[in-house]
Coordinates of C-alpha atoms in Angstrom, one line a residue:
M1 CA -8.6 -19.9 69.7
S2 CA -11.2 -20.5 72.3
G3 CA -13.9 -19.4 70.0
L4 CA -13.8 -22.5 67.9
S5 CA -17.1 -24.2 67.2
D6 CA -18.5 -27.0 65.3
A7 CA -19.1 -24.6 62.4
W8 CA -15.4 -23.7 62.3
I9 CA -14.5 -27.4 62.1
G10 CA -16.9 -28.0 59.3
W11 CA -15.5 -25.0 57.4
A12 CA -12.0 -26.2 58.0
I13 CA -12.8 -29.7 56.6
G14 CA -14.6 -28.2 53.7
L15 CA -11.7 -25.9 52.8
A16 CA -9.1 -28.7 53.2
I17 CA -11.0 -30.9 50.7
G18 CA -12.5 -28.3 48.4
V19 CA -9.5 -26.0 47.8
P20 CA -7.2 -28.8 46.4
V21 CA -10.1 -30.1 44.3
V22 CA -10.7 -26.7 42.8
L23 CA -7.0 -26.2 42.2
V24 CA -6.6 -29.5 40.4
V25 CA -9.7 -28.8 38.2
L26 CA -8.4 -25.3 37.3
T27 CA -5.0 -26.7 36.5
E28 CA -6.5 -29.2 34.0
I29 CA -8.6 -26.5 32.4
I30 CA -5.7 -24.1 32.2
G31 CA -3.5 -26.8 30.5
T32 CA -6.2 -27.5 27.9
L33 CA -6.7 -23.8 27.1
S34 CA -2.9 -23.2 27.0
R35 CA -2.5 -25.9 24.4
R36 CA -5.2 -24.1 22.3
N37 CA -3.5 -20.7 22.9
S38 CA -6.8 -19.5 24.4
P39 CA -6.6 -16.0 26.1
V40 CA -9.0 -17.3 28.8
A41 CA -6.1 -19.2 30.4
G42 CA -4.7 -15.9 31.7
P43 CA -7.7 -15.0 34.0
L44 CA -8.0 -18.6 35.1
R45 CA -4.3 -18.7 36.0
L46 CA -4.8 -15.7 38.2
L47 CA -7.8 -17.3 39.8
R48 CA -5.8 -20.5 40.6
N49 CA -2.5 -19.0 41.8
W50 CA -3.8 -16.1 43.8
V51 CA -7.6 -15.7 44.3
V52 CA -8.4 -19.2 45.5
P53 CA -5.5 -19.5 48.0
V54 CA -6.0 -16.0 49.4
G55 CA -9.8 -16.6 49.6
A56 CA -9.2 -19.8 51.5
L57 CA -6.9 -17.9 53.9
F58 CA -9.5 -15.2 54.4
A59 CA -12.2 -17.8 55.2
L60 CA -9.9 -19.4 57.8
L61 CA -9.0 -16.1 59.5
A62 CA -12.6 -14.9 59.4
F63 CA -13.7 -17.9 61.4
A64 CA -10.6 -18.1 63.6
F65 CA -11.0 -14.6 64.9
Q66 CA -14.6 -14.1 66.0
S67 CA -14.4 -10.3 66.5
D68 CA -13.4 -8.6 63.2
Q69 CA -13.5 -5.2 64.8
Q70 CA -10.6 -6.1 67.1
N71 CA -8.3 -8.0 64.7
V72 CA -6.4 -6.5 61.8
W73 CA -5.3 -9.6 60.0
P74 CA -8.7 -10.5 58.5
R75 CA -8.9 -7.0 57.2
V76 CA -5.5 -7.1 55.6
V77 CA -6.3 -10.4 53.9
A78 CA -9.7 -9.1 52.8
T79 CA -8.0 -6.1 51.3
V80 CA -5.6 -8.3 49.3
L81 CA -8.4 -10.5 48.3
G82 CA -10.5 -7.6 47.1
F83 CA -7.6 -6.2 45.1
L84 CA -7.1 -9.6 43.4
V85 CA -10.8 -9.9 42.6
I86 CA -10.7 -6.5 41.0
L87 CA -7.7 -7.6 38.8
L88 CA -9.6 -10.8 38.0
V89 CA -12.7 -9.0 36.9
L90 CA -10.7 -6.5 34.8
S91 CA -8.7 -9.4 33.2
A92 CA -11.9 -11.3 32.4
F93 CA -13.5 -8.2 30.8
N94 CA -10.4 -7.6 28.8
V95 CA -10.4 -11.1 27.4
A96 CA -14.1 -11.0 26.7
L97 CA -14.0 -7.6 24.9
F98 CA -10.6 -7.3 23.2
A99 CA -8.8 -10.7 23.1
N100 CA -10.9 -12.0 20.2
A101 CA -11.7 -8.6 18.5
K102 CA -12.4 -9.0 14.8
A103 CA -10.1 -7.1 12.4
G104 CA -11.5 -3.7 11.6
S105 CA -14.0 -3.6 14.5
W106 CA -14.0 -0.8 17.1
R107 CA -12.6 -3.1 19.7
E108 CA -9.6 -3.9 17.5
R109 CA -9.0 -0.2 16.8
I110 CA -8.7 0.9 20.5
P111 CA -5.0 1.6 21.3
S112 CA -3.6 -0.6 24.0
I113 CA -2.4 2.5 25.9
F114 CA -5.9 3.7 26.1
I115 CA -7.0 0.4 27.6
E116 CA -4.3 0.5 30.2
I117 CA -5.3 4.0 31.3
V118 CA -8.9 3.0 31.8
R119 CA -7.8 -0.1 33.6
L120 CA -5.6 2.0 36.0
L121 CA -8.5 4.3 36.7
L122 CA -10.9 1.4 37.5
V123 CA -8.3 -0.1 39.8
V124 CA -7.9 3.2 41.7
V125 CA -11.7 3.6 42.0
G126 CA -12.1 -0.1 43.1
L127 CA -9.4 0.3 45.7
A128 CA -11.1 3.4 47.1
F129 CA -14.4 1.6 47.6
L130 CA -12.5 -1.4 49.0
F131 CA -10.7 0.6 51.7
Q132 CA -14.0 2.3 52.5
W133 CA -15.8 -1.0 52.9
V134 CA -13.0 -2.9 54.8
W135 CA -11.4 -0.2 56.8
N136 CA -14.2 2.3 57.0
A137 CA -11.9 4.9 55.5
D138 CA -13.3 8.3 54.4
V139 CA -12.3 8.4 50.8
G140 CA -14.7 11.2 49.9
G141 CA -12.4 13.9 51.0
L142 CA -9.5 12.3 49.2
I143 CA -11.5 12.1 45.9
A144 CA -12.5 15.7 46.3
T145 CA -8.9 16.8 46.8
L146 CA -7.7 14.8 43.8
G147 CA -10.5 16.3 41.7
V148 CA -9.5 19.9 42.6
T149 CA -5.9 19.1 42.1
S150 CA -6.7 17.5 38.7
I151 CA -8.6 20.6 37.6
V152 CA -5.7 22.9 38.6
I153 CA -3.2 20.7 36.8
G154 CA -5.5 20.4 33.8
L155 CA -5.8 24.2 33.5
A156 CA -2.0 24.6 33.7
L157 CA -1.3 22.0 31.1
Q158 CA -4.4 22.4 28.9
N159 CA -2.3 22.8 25.7
A160 CA -0.1 19.8 26.4
V161 CA -3.1 17.7 27.6
G162 CA -5.2 18.8 24.7
G163 CA -2.5 17.4 22.3
V164 CA -2.4 14.1 24.2
I165 CA -6.2 13.8 24.2
S166 CA -6.2 14.6 20.5
G167 CA -3.6 12.0 19.9
L168 CA -5.6 9.4 21.9
L169 CA -8.7 10.2 19.9
L170 CA -6.8 9.9 16.6
L171 CA -5.3 6.6 17.8
F172 CA -8.8 5.4 18.8
E173 CA -10.6 6.5 15.6
Q174 CA -7.7 5.5 13.3
P175 CA -8.7 7.6 10.3
F176 CA -5.2 6.7 8.9
K177 CA -2.3 4.3 9.7
I178 CA 1.4 4.3 9.2
G179 CA 2.1 4.0 5.5
D180 CA -1.0 5.9 4.4
W181 CA -0.7 9.0 2.3
L182 CA -2.3 12.2 3.7
E183 CA -3.1 15.6 2.2
V184 CA -3.4 18.3 4.8
G185 CA -3.7 21.8 3.2
D186 CA -0.4 22.2 1.2
V187 CA 1.2 19.3 2.9
R188 CA 1.2 15.9 1.1
G189 CA 3.1 12.9 2.1
R190 CA 3.3 9.4 3.7
V191 CA 2.7 8.9 7.4
I192 CA 5.8 7.4 9.0
E193 CA 5.0 7.8 12.7
V194 CA 2.0 8.5 15.0
N195 CA 2.4 9.3 18.7
W196 CA 0.5 11.1 21.4
R197 CA 1.7 14.5 20.4
A198 CA 2.1 14.6 16.6
V199 CA 2.0 12.8 13.3
H200 CA 5.2 12.7 11.3
I201 CA 4.6 13.0 7.5
D202 CA 7.4 12.3 4.9
T203 CA 6.8 14.8 2.2
G204 CA 9.8 13.8 0.1
A205 CA 11.5 17.1 0.9
G206 CA 11.7 16.4 4.6
I207 CA 9.7 15.3 7.6
Q208 CA 6.6 17.5 8.4
I209 CA 5.6 17.4 12.1
M210 CA 1.8 17.9 12.3
P211 CA 0.5 18.4 15.9
N212 CA -2.4 16.2 16.8
S213 CA -4.4 19.1 18.1
S214 CA -4.1 20.8 14.7
L215 CA -4.7 17.6 12.7
S216 CA -7.8 16.6 14.7
G217 CA -9.4 20.1 14.1
A218 CA -8.5 20.3 10.4
S219 CA -9.9 18.7 7.3
F220 CA -7.5 16.3 5.6
T221 CA -7.7 13.6 2.9
N222 CA -6.5 10.1 3.3
L223 CA -5.3 9.3 -0.2
S224 CA -4.8 5.6 0.6
Q225 CA -8.4 5.0 1.4
P226 CA -10.6 3.3 0.3
E227 CA -8.4 0.4 -0.8
G228 CA -8.1 -0.3 -4.5
P229 CA -7.0 1.9 -7.4
H230 CA -5.9 5.4 -6.7
H231 CA -7.3 7.8 -9.3
I232 CA -5.5 10.9 -10.4
S233 CA -6.7 13.4 -12.9
T234 CA -5.3 16.1 -15.2
D235 CA -6.6 18.5 -17.8
V236 CA -5.0 18.7 -21.2
K237 CA -5.7 21.0 -24.1
F238 CA -5.8 20.4 -27.9
T239 CA -7.0 22.6 -30.7
T240 CA -10.7 22.6 -31.8
D241 CA -9.6 21.3 -35.2
D242 CA -8.5 17.9 -33.6
P243 CA -11.3 15.3 -33.8
P244 CA -12.5 14.7 -30.2
H245 CA -12.9 11.0 -30.6
E246 CA -9.4 10.6 -32.0
V247 CA -8.1 12.7 -29.1
I248 CA -10.0 10.6 -26.5
A249 CA -8.7 7.4 -28.0
L250 CA -5.1 8.7 -27.9
L251 CA -5.5 9.9 -24.2
V252 CA -6.8 6.5 -23.1
E253 CA -4.3 4.5 -25.2
V254 CA -1.3 6.4 -23.6
A255 CA -2.8 6.1 -20.1
D256 CA -3.4 2.3 -20.5
S257 CA 0.3 1.8 -21.4
L258 CA 1.6 3.2 -18.1
P259 CA 3.4 0.7 -15.9
M260 CA 1.8 2.2 -12.8
R261 CA -1.7 1.4 -14.0
V262 CA -3.7 -1.1 -12.0
P263 CA -4.1 -4.3 -14.0
G264 CA -7.7 -4.7 -15.2
E265 CA -8.6 -1.0 -14.7
R266 CA -9.1 1.3 -17.7
A267 CA -8.3 5.0 -17.9
S268 CA -11.1 7.4 -18.9
A269 CA -11.1 10.7 -20.7
E270 CA -13.9 13.3 -21.2
Y271 CA -14.3 16.1 -23.6
S272 CA -15.1 19.4 -21.9
G273 CA -15.5 21.5 -25.1
A274 CA -13.3 24.1 -26.7
G275 CA -10.4 21.6 -27.1
A276 CA -10.3 20.8 -23.4
Y277 CA -10.2 17.3 -22.0
N278 CA -10.0 15.7 -18.6
V279 CA -8.1 12.4 -18.1
T280 CA -8.4 10.1 -15.0
L281 CA -5.7 7.5 -14.5
P282 CA -6.1 4.4 -12.2
I283 CA -2.7 3.9 -10.6
Q284 CA -1.5 1.5 -7.9
G285 CA -1.2 4.1 -5.1
P286 CA -0.6 7.7 -4.2
S287 CA 3.2 7.0 -3.8
S288 CA 3.5 6.8 -7.6
S289 CA 1.0 9.6 -8.5
Q290 CA 3.7 12.2 -9.3
Q291 CA 5.8 9.9 -11.3
A292 CA 2.8 8.5 -13.2
M293 CA 1.5 11.9 -14.1
S294 CA 5.0 13.1 -15.2
L295 CA 5.5 10.0 -17.4
Y296 CA 2.0 10.2 -18.8
L297 CA 2.3 13.9 -19.9
A298 CA 5.8 13.1 -21.4
W299 CA 4.5 10.1 -23.4
L300 CA 1.4 12.1 -24.5
W301 CA 3.7 14.7 -26.0
Y302 CA 5.4 12.1 -28.2
A303 CA 2.2 10.3 -29.1
A304 CA 0.4 13.5 -30.1
R305 CA 3.2 14.4 -32.4
R306 CA 3.2 11.0 -34.0
R307 CA -0.6 11.3 -34.6
G308 CA -0.4 14.9 -35.9
L309 CA -2.6 16.1 -33.0
A310 CA -1.9 19.6 -31.6
L311 CA -1.3 19.1 -27.9
D312 CA -1.2 22.5 -26.3
G313 CA -2.0 24.0 -29.7
D314 CA 1.2 22.7 -31.4
S315 CA 1.6 19.6 -33.5
T316 CA 5.0 20.3 -35.1
D317 CA 8.1 18.2 -34.4
P318 CA 11.6 19.2 -35.5
I319 CA 12.4 15.7 -36.8
A320 CA 9.8 16.3 -39.6
E321 CA 12.2 18.6 -41.4
P322 CA 13.5 17.1 -44.7
A323 CA 17.2 17.5 -43.7
Q324 CA 16.5 15.2 -40.7
L325 CA 15.2 12.5 -43.1
D326 CA 18.3 12.8 -45.2
R327 CA 20.6 12.3 -42.2
A328 CA 18.5 9.3 -41.1
L329 CA 19.1 7.6 -44.4
E330 CA 22.8 7.9 -44.0
I331 CA 22.5 5.8 -40.8
V332 CA 20.0 3.1 -42.1
G333 CA 21.0 3.2 -45.8
P334 CA 23.6 0.4 -45.5
T335 CA 21.0 -1.8 -43.7
L336 CA 18.6 -1.3 -46.6
H337 CA 21.2 -1.6 -49.3
L338 CA 19.9 1.5 -50.9
G339 CA 20.8 2.7 -54.4
D340 CA 19.9 6.1 -55.8
G341 CA 16.5 4.9 -57.0
E342 CA 15.6 3.1 -53.8
R343 CA 16.8 6.2 -51.8
E344 CA 14.3 8.4 -53.5
L345 CA 11.6 5.8 -52.9
V346 CA 12.3 5.7 -49.2
L347 CA 12.5 9.5 -49.0
S348 CA 9.1 9.9 -50.6
T349 CA 7.2 7.2 -48.6
S350 CA 8.8 7.1 -45.2
R351 CA 8.7 9.3 -42.1
L352 CA 10.6 9.9 -38.8
E353 CA 9.0 9.3 -35.4
R354 CA 10.1 9.7 -31.9
Y355 CA 9.3 7.7 -28.7
G356 CA 9.8 8.7 -25.1
T357 CA 11.8 6.6 -22.7
G358 CA 9.8 3.5 -21.7
E359 CA 7.2 3.8 -24.4
I360 CA 6.2 0.6 -26.2
V361 CA 7.3 1.0 -29.8
V362 CA 6.1 -2.4 -31.2
P363 CA 3.8 -4.5 -28.9
A364 CA 3.6 -8.3 -28.9
G365 CA 0.8 -10.0 -30.7
V366 CA 0.2 -7.6 -33.6
V367 CA 0.9 -7.9 -37.4
P368 CA 3.0 -4.8 -38.1
G369 CA 2.2 -2.7 -41.2
E370 CA 5.6 -1.2 -41.4
I371 CA 9.2 -1.8 -40.3
L372 CA 11.0 0.6 -38.0
F373 CA 14.7 1.3 -38.5
I374 CA 16.5 2.8 -35.5
V375 CA 18.1 6.2 -36.3
Q376 CA 19.0 7.4 -32.8
G377 CA 18.7 5.8 -29.3
R378 CA 18.2 2.2 -28.3
A379 CA 15.2 -0.2 -27.9
R380 CA 14.9 -3.0 -25.5
V381 CA 13.5 -6.2 -27.0
A382 CA 11.7 -8.4 -24.6
V383 CA 9.3 -11.4 -24.5
E384 CA 6.1 -11.4 -22.4
A385 CA 6.0 -14.1 -19.7
D386 CA 3.8 -14.5 -16.6
G387 CA 2.6 -10.9 -16.7
G388 CA 6.1 -9.5 -17.0
R389 CA 8.8 -8.9 -19.6
I390 CA 12.1 -10.7 -20.0
D391 CA 14.6 -8.5 -21.9
F392 CA 16.9 -10.5 -24.1
S393 CA 18.3 -8.1 -26.8
V394 CA 18.9 -4.4 -27.5
A395 CA 18.4 -2.8 -30.9
E396 CA 20.7 0.1 -31.7
P397 CA 21.1 2.6 -34.6
G398 CA 21.0 0.8 -37.9
D399 CA 19.0 -2.2 -36.5
Y400 CA 15.3 -2.7 -37.3
I401 CA 12.2 -3.9 -35.3
G402 CA 8.8 -5.0 -36.4
Q403 CA 10.4 -7.1 -39.2
T404 CA 7.6 -9.7 -39.1
A405 CA 5.7 -7.2 -41.2
L406 CA 7.5 -8.7 -44.2
T407 CA 6.2 -12.3 -43.4
R408 CA 2.8 -11.0 -42.3
E409 CA 3.2 -12.8 -38.9
K410 CA 2.2 -11.6 -35.4
T411 CA 5.1 -10.3 -33.3
L412 CA 6.1 -12.4 -30.4
T413 CA 8.4 -9.8 -28.8
T414 CA 7.8 -6.3 -27.4
A415 CA 10.1 -3.4 -28.3
V416 CA 10.4 -0.7 -25.7
A417 CA 12.3 2.6 -26.0
A418 CA 15.3 2.4 -23.7
D419 CA 15.8 6.1 -24.0
V420 CA 14.5 8.8 -26.3
L421 CA 14.2 6.9 -29.6
T422 CA 14.1 8.1 -33.2
V423 CA 13.0 5.6 -35.9
L424 CA 12.6 5.7 -39.6
V425 CA 9.1 4.2 -40.3
V426 CA 9.2 2.4 -43.7
P427 CA 5.7 1.3 -44.9
L428 CA 5.2 -2.4 -45.9
A429 CA 4.6 -1.5 -49.5
T430 CA 8.0 0.2 -49.7
V431 CA 9.7 -2.7 -48.0
D432 CA 8.1 -5.1 -50.5
E433 CA 9.5 -3.0 -53.4
L434 CA 13.0 -2.9 -51.8
V435 CA 12.9 -6.7 -51.3
R436 CA 11.9 -7.2 -54.9
K437 CA 14.9 -5.1 -56.1
R438 CA 17.3 -6.4 -53.4
P439 CA 16.6 -10.1 -52.6
L440 CA 19.5 -10.0 -50.1
L441 CA 17.5 -7.7 -47.9
A442 CA 14.7 -10.4 -47.6
T443 CA 17.4 -13.0 -46.7
E444 CA 18.8 -10.8 -43.9
I445 CA 15.3 -10.0 -42.5
G446 CA 14.5 -13.7 -42.5
Q447 CA 17.7 -14.5 -40.7
S448 CA 16.9 -11.7 -38.2
I449 CA 13.5 -13.2 -37.5
E450 CA 15.0 -16.7 -36.9
L451 CA 17.7 -15.3 -34.6
K452 CA 15.2 -13.3 -32.6
R453 CA 12.9 -16.4 -32.3
K454 CA 15.9 -18.4 -30.9
L455 CA 16.9 -15.6 -28.5
A456 CA 13.4 -15.3 -27.2
A457 CA 13.1 -19.1 -26.6
D458 CA 16.5 -19.1 -24.8
A459 CA 15.3 -16.3 -22.6
L460 CA 12.1 -18.1 -21.7
A461 CA 14.0 -21.3 -20.9
A462 CA 16.5 -19.5 -18.8
A463 CA 13.7 -17.9 -16.8
G464 CA 12.0 -21.3 -16.3
V465 CA 9.1 -20.6 -18.5
V466 CA 7.7 -23.2 -20.9
R467 CA 8.6 -22.2 -24.4
G468 CA 5.3 -23.0 -26.0
M469 CA 4.9 -22.2 -29.7
L470 CA 7.3 -19.6 -30.8
G471 CA 6.0 -19.2 -34.3
S472 CA 6.9 -15.5 -34.8
S473 CA 9.3 -12.9 -33.5

């Protein structure tokens, strides 16, 4: 230690006073940032715990040993200090670029594994230059050897590496995410896993493994993007004798009644000529597209028969046969208290109709022009509340719905077909004539209205909904 000088004493005093002060200041700053959950606290903690103490040790050794070429300890400490500075710089850049990345930005979309690989490469390069600067090591030959070795390994594993690179590019670009629905050629399904090698797609019939190399070089459709309604289309055919505007109104009406439809979005239909139409349905997502289309086409079949429109060139319905009407009267006759004269009146003025499962038979808020007597199947009776329906009763064969037609009041409840439903539709004029001849029928219908009003009020109260004015049923 004979090489000590006044400069060494000055540096020693400066380090003895300055290092503790710096550590205390950094500790206070780190405590404040930690309470705010700031990511900046991480790099500062590395600076306080490692960089500053090792830097102080290096300063002491550099001045304690005057000849750096003959002493190894300053070089060892310098190497450690350089490595810590590299980590500190990388940590600071990571905080600056990625810690506060906004959602949807390119910085937020970069996979963490990609960041780690780049960080490892930068550390290796930094250490190479550090060894060359501190130890005068010849790293050029090592880098060249590693480069040749990497080329050989890359050629031998080009297929596997290509899949990994494709996976990294997909993870970086993120054209889809887990839960999205993809359509790749004949494959259509929901993404359930994304890794370096492949994308796993649940098609409903199994898991399709799609290699990243194939997916990155192919054209595919992300059915879940952009966010919002998912539109599906289908073509339907009627005869040229069917009025186009009536057909379009029917197509839109059936589509708007679908439970999968996005609230506030309307379906659209266009006439292509020669009895051909195209319908576009706005549904809640691709996961329900198949179910929505199946339900729509089924409901359209029933609705077209009720309107007398020839879907697919046929408008006939087996329930239109006279024998079917006779059998229907055997079921609903006791409810109507029919005599021979009234029976003929009903036969000459009424008709049979069918509804598919889930179809709305009588909606809420309308004044019916006819009463429907259930011949076959069941109907769920529900009250509308908070955008949903509360079921409170079931109408079975012999029961009737839409009875507020008799009192000319709006319906409060909604009747929905619980299964394939066949009803006898009796016009209001016929009901008025039956009531005039059979006053007991009017009494029973009035009692039914009051009972339904009470049941609806009880259902609302049980669901915690304010009853409001239940003036009709």
